[in-house]
Coordinates of N, CA, C and O in Angstrom, one line a residue:
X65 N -8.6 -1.6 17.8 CA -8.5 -1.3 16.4 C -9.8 -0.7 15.9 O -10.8 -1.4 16.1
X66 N -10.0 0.7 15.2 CA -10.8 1.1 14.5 C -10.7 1.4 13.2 O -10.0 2.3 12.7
X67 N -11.8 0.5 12.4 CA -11.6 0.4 11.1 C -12.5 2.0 10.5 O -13.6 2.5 10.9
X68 N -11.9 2.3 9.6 CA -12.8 3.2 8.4 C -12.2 3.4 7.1 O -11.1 3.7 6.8
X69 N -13.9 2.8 6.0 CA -13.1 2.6 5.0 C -13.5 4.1 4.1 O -14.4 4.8 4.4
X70 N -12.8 4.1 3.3 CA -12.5 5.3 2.2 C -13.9 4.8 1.6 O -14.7 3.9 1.8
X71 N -13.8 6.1 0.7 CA -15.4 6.3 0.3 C -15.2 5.7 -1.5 O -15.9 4.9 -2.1
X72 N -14.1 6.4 -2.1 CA -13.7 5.5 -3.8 C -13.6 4.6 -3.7 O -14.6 4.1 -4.2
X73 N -12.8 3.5 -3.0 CA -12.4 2.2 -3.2 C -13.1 1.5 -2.6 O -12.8 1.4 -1.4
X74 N -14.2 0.8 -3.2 CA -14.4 -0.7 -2.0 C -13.2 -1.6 -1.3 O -12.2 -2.0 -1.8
X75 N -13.7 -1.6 -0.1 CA -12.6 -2.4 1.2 C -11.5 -1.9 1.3 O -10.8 -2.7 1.9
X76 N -10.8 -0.4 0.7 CA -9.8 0.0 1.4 C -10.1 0.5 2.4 O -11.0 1.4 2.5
X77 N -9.0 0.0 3.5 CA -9.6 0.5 4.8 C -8.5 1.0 5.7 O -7.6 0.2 6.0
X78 N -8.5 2.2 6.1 CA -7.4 2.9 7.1 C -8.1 2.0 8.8 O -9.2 1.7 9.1
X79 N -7.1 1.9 9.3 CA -6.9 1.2 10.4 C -6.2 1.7 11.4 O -5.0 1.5 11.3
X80 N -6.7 2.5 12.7 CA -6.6 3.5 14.0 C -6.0 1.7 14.5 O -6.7 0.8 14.3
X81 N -5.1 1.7 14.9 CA -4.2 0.9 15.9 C -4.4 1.4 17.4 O -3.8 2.5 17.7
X82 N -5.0 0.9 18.3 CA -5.1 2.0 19.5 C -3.7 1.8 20.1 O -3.1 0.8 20.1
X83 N -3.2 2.8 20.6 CA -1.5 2.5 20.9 C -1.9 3.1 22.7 O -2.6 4.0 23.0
X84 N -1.1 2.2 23.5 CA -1.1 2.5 25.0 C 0.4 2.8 25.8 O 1.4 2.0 26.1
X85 N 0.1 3.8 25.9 CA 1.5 4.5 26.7 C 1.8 4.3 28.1 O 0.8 4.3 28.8
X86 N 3.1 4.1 28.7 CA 3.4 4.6 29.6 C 4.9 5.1 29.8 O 5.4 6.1 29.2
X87 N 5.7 4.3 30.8 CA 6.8 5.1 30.9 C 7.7 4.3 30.3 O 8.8 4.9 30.0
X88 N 7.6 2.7 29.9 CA 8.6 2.3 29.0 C 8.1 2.6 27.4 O 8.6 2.0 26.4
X89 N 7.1 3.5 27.3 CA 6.6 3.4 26.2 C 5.6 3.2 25.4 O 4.6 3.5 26.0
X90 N 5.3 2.8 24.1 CA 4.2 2.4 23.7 C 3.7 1.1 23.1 O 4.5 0.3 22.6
X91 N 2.7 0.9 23.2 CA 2.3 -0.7 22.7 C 1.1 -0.5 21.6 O 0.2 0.2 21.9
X92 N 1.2 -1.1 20.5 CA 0.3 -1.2 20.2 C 0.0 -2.4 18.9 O 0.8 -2.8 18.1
X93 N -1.6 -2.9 18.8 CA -1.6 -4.3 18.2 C -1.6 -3.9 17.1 O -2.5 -3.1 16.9
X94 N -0.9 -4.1 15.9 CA -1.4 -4.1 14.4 C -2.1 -5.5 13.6 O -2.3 -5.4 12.4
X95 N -2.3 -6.6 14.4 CA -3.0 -7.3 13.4 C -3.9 -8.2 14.7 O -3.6 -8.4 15.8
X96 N -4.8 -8.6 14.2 CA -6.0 -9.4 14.9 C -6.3 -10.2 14.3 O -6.5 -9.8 13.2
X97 N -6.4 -11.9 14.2 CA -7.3 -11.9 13.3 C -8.6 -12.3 13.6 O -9.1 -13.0 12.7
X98 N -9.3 -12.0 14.6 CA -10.5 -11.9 14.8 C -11.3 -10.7 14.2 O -12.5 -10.6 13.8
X99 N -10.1 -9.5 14.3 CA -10.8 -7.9 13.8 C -10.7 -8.1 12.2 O -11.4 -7.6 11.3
X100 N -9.6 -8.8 11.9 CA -9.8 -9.2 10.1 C -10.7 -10.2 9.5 O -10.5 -10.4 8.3
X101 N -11.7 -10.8 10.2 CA -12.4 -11.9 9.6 C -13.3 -11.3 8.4 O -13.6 -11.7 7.2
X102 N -13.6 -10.2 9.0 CA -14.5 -9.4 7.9 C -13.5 -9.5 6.5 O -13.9 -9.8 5.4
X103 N -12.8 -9.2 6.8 CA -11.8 -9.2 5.3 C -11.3 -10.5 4.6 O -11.0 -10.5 3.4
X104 N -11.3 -11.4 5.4 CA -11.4 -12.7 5.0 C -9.4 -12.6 4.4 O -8.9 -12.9 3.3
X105 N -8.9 -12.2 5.6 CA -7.4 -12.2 5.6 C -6.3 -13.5 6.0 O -6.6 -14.2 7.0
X106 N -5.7 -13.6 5.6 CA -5.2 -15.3 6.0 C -3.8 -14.2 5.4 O -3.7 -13.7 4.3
X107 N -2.8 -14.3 6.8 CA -1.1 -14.1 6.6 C -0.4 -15.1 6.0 O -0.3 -16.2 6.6
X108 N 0.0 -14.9 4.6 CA 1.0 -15.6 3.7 C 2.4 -15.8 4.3 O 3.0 -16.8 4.7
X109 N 2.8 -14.1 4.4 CA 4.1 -13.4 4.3 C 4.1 -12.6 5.3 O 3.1 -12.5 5.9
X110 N 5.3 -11.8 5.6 CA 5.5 -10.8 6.2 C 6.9 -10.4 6.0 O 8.0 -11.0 6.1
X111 N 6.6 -8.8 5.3 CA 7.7 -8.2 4.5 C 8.1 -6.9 5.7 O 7.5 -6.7 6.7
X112 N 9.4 -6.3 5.3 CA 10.0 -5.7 5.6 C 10.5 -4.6 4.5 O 11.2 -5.0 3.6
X113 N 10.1 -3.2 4.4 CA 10.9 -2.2 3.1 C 11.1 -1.1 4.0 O 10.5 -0.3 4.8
X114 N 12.9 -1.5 3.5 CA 14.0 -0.2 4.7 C 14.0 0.6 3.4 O 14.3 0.3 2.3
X115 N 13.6 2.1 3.9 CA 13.5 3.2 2.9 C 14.8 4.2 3.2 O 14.4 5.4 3.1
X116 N 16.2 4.2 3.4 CA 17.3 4.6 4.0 C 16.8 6.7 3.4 O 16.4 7.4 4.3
X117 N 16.9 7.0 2.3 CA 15.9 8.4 2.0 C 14.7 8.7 1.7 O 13.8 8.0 1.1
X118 N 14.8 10.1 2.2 CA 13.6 10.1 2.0 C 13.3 11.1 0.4 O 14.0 11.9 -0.1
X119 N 12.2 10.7 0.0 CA 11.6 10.8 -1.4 C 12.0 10.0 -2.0 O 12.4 10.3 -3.2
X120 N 12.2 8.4 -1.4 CA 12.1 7.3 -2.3 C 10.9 6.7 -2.7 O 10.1 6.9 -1.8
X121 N 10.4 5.9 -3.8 CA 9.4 5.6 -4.7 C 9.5 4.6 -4.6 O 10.6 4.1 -4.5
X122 N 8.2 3.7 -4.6 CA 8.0 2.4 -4.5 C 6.8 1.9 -5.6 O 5.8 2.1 -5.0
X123 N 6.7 1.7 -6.1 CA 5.3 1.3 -7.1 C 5.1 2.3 -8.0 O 5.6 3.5 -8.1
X124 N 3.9 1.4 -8.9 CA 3.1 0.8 -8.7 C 3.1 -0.4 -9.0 O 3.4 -0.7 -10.1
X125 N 2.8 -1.6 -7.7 CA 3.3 -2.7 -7.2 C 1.6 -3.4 -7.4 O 0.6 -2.8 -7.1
X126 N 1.5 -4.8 -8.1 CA 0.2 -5.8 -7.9 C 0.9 -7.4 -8.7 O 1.8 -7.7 -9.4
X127 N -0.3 -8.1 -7.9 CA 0.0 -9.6 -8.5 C -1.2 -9.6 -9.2 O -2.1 -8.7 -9.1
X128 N -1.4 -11.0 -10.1 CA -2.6 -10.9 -11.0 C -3.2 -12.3 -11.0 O -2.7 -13.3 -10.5
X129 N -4.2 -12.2 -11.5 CA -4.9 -13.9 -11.4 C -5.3 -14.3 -10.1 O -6.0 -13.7 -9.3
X130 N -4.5 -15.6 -10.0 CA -4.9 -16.5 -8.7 C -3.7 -15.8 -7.6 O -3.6 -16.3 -6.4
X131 N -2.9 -14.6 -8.1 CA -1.5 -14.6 -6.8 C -1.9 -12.8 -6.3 O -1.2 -11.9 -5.9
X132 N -3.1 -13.1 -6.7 CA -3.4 -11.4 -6.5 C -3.8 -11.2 -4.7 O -4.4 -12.0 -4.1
X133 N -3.5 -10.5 -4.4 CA -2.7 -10.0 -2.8 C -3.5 -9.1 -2.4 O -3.7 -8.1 -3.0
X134 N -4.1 -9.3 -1.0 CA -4.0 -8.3 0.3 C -2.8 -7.8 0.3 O -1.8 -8.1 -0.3
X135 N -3.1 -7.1 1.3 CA -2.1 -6.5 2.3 C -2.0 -5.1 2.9 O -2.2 -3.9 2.6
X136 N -1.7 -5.8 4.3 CA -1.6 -4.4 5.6 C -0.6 -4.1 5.8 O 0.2 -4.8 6.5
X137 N -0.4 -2.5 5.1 CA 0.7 -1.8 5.6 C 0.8 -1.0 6.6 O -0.1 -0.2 6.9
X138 N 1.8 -1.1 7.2 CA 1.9 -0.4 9.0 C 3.4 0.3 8.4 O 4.2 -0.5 7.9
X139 N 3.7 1.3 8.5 CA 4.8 1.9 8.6 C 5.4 2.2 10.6 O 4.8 2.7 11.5
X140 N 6.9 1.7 10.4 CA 7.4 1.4 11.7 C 8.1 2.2 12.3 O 8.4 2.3 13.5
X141 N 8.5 2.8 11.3 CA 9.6 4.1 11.5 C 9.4 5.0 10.7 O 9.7 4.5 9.6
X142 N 9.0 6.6 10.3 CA 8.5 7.2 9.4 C 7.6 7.7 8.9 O 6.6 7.9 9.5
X143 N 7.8 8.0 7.7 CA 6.2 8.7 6.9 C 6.0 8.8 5.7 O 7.0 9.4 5.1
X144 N 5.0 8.5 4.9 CA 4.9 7.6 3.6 C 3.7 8.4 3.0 O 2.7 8.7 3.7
X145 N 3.7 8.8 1.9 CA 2.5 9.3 0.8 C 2.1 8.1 0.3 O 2.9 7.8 -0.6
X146 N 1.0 7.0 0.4 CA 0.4 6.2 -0.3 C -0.4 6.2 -1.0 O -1.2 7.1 -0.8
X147 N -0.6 5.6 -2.0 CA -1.6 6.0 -3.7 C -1.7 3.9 -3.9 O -1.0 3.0 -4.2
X148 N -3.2 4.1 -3.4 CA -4.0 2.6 -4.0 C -4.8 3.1 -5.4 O -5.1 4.3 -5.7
X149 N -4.9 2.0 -6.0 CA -5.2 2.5 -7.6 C -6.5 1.3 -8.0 O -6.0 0.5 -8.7
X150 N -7.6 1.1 -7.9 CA -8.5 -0.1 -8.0 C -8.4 -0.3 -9.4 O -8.7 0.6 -10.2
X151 N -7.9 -1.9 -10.0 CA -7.5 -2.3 -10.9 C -8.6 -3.8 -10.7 O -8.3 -4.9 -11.2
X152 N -9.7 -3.7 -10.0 CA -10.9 -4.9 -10.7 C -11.5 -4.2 -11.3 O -12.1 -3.1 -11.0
X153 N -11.5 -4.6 -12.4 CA -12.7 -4.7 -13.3 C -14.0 -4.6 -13.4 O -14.6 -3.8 -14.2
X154 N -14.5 -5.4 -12.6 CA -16.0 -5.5 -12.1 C -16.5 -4.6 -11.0 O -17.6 -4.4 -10.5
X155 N -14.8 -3.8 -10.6 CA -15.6 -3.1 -9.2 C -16.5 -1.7 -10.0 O -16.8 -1.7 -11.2
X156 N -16.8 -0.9 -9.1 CA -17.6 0.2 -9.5 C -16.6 1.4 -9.4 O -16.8 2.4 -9.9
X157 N -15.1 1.1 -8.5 CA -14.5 1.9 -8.6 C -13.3 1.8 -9.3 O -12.3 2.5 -9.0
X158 N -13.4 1.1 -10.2 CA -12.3 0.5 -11.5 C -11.7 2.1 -11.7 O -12.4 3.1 -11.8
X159 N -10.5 1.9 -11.8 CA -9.6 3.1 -11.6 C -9.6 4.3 -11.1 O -8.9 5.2 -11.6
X160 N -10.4 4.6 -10.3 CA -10.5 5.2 -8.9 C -9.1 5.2 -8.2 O -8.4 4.2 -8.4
X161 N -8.7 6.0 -7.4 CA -7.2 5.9 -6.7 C -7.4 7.1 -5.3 O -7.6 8.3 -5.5
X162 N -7.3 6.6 -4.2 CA -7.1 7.5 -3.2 C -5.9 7.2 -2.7 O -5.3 6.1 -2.6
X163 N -5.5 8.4 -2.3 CA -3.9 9.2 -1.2 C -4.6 9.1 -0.2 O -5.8 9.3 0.1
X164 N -3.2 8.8 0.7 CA -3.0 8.8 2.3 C -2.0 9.3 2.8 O -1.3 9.5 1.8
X165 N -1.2 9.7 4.0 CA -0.5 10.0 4.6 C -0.5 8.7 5.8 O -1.6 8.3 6.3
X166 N 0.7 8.2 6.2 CA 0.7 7.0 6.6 C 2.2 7.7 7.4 O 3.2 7.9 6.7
X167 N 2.2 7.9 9.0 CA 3.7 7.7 9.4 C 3.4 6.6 10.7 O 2.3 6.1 10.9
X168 N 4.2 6.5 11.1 CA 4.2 5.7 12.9 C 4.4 6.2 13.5 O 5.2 5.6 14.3
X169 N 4.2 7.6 14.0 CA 4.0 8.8 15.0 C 2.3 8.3 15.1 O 1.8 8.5 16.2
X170 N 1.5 7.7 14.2 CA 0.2 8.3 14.3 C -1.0 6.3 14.1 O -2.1 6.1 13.6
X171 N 0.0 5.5 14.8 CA -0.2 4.4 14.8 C -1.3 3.9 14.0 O -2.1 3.2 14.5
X172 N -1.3 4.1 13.0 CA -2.6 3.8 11.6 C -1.6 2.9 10.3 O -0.5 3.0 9.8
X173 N -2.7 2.1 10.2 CA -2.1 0.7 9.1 C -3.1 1.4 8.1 O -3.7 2.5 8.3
X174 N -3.1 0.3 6.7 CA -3.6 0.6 5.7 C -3.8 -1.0 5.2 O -3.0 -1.8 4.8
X175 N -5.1 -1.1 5.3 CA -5.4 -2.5 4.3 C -5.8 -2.5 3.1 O -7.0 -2.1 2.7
X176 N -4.8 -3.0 2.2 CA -5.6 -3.0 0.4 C -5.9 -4.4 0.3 O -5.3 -5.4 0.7
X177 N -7.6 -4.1 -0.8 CA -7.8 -5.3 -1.2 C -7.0 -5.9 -2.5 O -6.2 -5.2 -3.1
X178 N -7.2 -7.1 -2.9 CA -6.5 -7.9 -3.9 C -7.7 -7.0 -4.9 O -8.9 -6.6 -4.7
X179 N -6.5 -6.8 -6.0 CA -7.1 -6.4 -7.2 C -6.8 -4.8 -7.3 O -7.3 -4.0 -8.1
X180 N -6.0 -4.5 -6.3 CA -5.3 -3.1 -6.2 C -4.2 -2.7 -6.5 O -3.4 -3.6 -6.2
X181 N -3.6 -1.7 -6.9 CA -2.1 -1.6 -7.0 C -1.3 -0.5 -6.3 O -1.5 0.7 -6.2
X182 N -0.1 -1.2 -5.9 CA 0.1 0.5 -4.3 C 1.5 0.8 -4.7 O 2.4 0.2 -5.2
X183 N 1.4 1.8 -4.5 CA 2.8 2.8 -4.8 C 3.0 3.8 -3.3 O 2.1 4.0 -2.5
X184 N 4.0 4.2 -3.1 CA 4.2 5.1 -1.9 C 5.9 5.6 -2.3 O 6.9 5.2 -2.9
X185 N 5.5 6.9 -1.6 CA 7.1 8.2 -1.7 C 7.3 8.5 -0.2 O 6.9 9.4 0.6
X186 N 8.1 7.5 0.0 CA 8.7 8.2 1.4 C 8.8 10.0 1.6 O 9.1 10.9 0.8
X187 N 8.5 10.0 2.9 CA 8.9 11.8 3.3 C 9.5 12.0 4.4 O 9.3 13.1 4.9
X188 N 10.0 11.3 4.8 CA 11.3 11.0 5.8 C 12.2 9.9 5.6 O 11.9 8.7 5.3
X189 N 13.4 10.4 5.9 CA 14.4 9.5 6.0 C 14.9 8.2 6.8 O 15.2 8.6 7.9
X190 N 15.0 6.9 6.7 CA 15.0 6.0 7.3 C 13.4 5.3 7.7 O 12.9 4.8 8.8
X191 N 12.8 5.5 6.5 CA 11.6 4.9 6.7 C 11.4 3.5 6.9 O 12.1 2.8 6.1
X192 N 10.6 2.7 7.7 CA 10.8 1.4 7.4 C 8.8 0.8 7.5 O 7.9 1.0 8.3
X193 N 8.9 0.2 6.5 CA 7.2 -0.3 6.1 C 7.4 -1.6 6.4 O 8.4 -2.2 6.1
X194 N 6.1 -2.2 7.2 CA 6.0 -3.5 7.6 C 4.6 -3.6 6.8 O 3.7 -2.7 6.9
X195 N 4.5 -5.0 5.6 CA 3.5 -5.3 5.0 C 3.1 -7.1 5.8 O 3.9 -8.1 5.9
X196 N 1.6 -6.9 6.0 CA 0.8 -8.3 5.9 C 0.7 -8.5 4.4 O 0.3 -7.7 3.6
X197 N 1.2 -9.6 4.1 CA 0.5 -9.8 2.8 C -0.5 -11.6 2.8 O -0.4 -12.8 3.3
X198 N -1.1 -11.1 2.2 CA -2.4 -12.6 1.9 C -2.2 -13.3 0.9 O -3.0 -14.1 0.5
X199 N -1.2 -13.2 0.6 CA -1.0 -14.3 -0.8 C 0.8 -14.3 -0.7 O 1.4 -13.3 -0.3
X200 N 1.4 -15.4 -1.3 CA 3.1 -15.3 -1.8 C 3.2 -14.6 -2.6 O 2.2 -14.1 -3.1
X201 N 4.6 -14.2 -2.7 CA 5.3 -13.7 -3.8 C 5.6 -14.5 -4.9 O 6.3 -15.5 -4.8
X202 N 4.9 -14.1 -6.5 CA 4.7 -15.1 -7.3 C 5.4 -13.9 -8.5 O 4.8 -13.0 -9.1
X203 N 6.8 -14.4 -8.6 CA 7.6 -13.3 -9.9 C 6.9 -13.4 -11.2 O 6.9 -12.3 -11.8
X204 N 6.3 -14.6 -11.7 CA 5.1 -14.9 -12.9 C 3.9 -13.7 -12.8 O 3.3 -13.3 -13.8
X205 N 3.7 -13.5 -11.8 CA 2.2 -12.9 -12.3 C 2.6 -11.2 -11.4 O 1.9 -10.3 -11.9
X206 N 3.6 -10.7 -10.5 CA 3.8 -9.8 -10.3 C 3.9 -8.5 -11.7 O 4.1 -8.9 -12.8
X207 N 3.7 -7.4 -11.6 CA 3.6 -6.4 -12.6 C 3.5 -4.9 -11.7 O 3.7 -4.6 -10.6
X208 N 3.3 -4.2 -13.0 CA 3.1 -2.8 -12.4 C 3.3 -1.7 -13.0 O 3.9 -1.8 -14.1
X209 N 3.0 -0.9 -12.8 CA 3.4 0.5 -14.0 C 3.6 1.8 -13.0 O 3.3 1.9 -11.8
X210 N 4.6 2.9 -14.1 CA 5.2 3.9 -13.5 C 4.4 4.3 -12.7 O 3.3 3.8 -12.7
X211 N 4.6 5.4 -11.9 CA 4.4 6.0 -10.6 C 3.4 7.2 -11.5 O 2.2 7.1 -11.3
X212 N 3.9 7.9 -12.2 CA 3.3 9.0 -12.8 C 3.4 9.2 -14.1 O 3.9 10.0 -14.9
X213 N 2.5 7.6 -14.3 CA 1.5 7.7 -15.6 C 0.5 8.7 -16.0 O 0.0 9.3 -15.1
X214 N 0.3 8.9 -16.9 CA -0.2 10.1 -17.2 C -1.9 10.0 -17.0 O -2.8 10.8 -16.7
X215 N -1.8 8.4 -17.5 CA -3.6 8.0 -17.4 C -4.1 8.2 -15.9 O -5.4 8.2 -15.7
X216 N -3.2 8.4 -14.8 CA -3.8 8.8 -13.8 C -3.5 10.1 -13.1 O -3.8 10.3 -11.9
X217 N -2.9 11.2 -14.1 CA -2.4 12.0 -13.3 C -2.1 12.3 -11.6 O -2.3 13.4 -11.1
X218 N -1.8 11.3 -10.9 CA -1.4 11.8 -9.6 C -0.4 13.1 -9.6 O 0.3 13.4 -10.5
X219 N -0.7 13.8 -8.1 CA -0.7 14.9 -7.9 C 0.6 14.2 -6.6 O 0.1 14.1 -5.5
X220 N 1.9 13.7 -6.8 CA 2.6 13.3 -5.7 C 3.3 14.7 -5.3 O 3.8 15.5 -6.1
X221 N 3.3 14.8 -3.6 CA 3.6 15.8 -3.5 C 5.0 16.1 -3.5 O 5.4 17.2 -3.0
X222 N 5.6 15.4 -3.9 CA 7.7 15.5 -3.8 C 8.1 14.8 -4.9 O 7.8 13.6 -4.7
X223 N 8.7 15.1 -5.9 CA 9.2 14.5 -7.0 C 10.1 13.5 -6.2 O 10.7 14.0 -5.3
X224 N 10.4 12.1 -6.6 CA 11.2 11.3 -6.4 C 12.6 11.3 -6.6 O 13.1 11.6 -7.7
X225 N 13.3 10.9 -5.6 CA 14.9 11.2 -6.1 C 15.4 10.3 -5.7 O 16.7 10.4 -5.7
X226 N 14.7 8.6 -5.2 CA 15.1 7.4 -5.4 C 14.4 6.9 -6.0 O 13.2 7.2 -5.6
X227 N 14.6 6.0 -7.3 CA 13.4 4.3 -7.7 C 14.7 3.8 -8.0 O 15.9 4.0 -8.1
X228 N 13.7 2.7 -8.1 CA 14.5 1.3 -9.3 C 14.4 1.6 -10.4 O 13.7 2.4 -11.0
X229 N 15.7 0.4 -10.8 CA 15.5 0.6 -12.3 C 14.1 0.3 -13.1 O 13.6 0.8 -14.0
X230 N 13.7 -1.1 -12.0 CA 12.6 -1.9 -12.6 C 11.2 -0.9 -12.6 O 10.5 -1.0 -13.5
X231 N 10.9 -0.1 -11.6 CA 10.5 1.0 -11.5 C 10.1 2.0 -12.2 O 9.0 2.4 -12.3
X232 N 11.3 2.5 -13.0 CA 11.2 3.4 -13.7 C 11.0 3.4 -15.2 O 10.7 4.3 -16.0
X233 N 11.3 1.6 -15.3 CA 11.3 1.2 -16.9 C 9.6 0.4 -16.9 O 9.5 -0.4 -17.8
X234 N 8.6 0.7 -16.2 CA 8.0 -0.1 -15.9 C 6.8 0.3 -17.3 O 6.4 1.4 -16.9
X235 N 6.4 0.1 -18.2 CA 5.6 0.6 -19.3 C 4.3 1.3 -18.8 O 3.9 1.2 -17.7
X236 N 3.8 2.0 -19.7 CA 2.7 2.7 -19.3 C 1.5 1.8 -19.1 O 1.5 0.6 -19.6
X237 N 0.1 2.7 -18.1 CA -1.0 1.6 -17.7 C -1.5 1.0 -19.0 O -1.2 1.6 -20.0
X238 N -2.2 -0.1 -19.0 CA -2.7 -0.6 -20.1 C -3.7 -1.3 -19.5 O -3.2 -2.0 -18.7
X239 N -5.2 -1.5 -19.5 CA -5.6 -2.4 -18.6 C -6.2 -3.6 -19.3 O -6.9 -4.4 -18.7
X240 N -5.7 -3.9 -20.9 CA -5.6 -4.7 -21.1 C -4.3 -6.1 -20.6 O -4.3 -7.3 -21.0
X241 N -3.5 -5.4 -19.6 CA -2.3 -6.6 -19.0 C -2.7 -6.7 -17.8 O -1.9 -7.2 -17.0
X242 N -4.5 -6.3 -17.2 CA -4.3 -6.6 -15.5 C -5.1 -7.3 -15.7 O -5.5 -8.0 -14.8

């Protein structure tokens, strides 16, 4: 595993999975927790998001308080536009947001720190995302705001043609509710 983190966000970190081939195929590790100590990661959960089309919309997805969340996303099948959004406060990169390209042709995870908020648009069909996450799922403190809020102008490159309802009714940022 080789870690490298982004230059905006403190502790977002893209993660090279070394993958080893032969004739039945490929192998490769996506979690350590010896290579995560630096992160001070402890597995809560482990989620599963079946993306059946592609240019479906997922976020913007965070927990808050004391249920605020890691998590390493590995896509398993697919390929994903990701947008982390730094929603601490105290960081230096307080709303700061970098894009990634994320498929499983190209064996690379994605670790966000707690205090982040993640959104992703599928760009293939039958996508499927495997998340580590560091904390439960706590429906009380979970939140989130549209995809293409205006306060952040993202530049997504395929307009969406799946969300949720919950998704799309989600109110504009305010960073007085994070």
């Amino acid at each position: 595993m080789k870690f490298k983190r982004f230059k905006k966000i403190k502790d977002l970190t893209l993660i090279n999975n070394e993958s080893f081939k032969d004739d039945r195929g490929a192998f490769s590790r996506i979690f350590c927790l010896k290579e995560f100590k630096k992160f001070k990661f402890n597995v809560a959960q482990g989620n599963l998001s079946f993306n059946e089309k592609k240019y479906t919309m997922r976020g913007f997805h965070y927990q808050k308080g004391k249920s605020s969340e890691k998590k390493i996303l590995t896509p398993i099948k697919g390929k994903i536009f990701n947008v982390v959004i730094d929603l601490r406060k105290k960081s230096n990169s307080f709303l700061k947001y970098e894009k990634v390209i994320l498929s499983s042709s190209n064996y690379q995870s994605l670790y966000v720190p707690e205090g982040c908020a993640n959104a992703y648009l599928t760009i293939e069909n039958d996508t499927i995302i495997h998340y580590y996450m560091g904390n439960f799922y706590n429906k009380n403190s979970y939140s989130g705001f549209r995809y293409n809020d205006k306060f952040f102008k993202i530049d997504w490159p395929f307009k969406p043609k799946v969300i949720s309802q919950k998704d799309n009714e989600y109110e504009d940022f305010n960073s007085k509710r994070i």
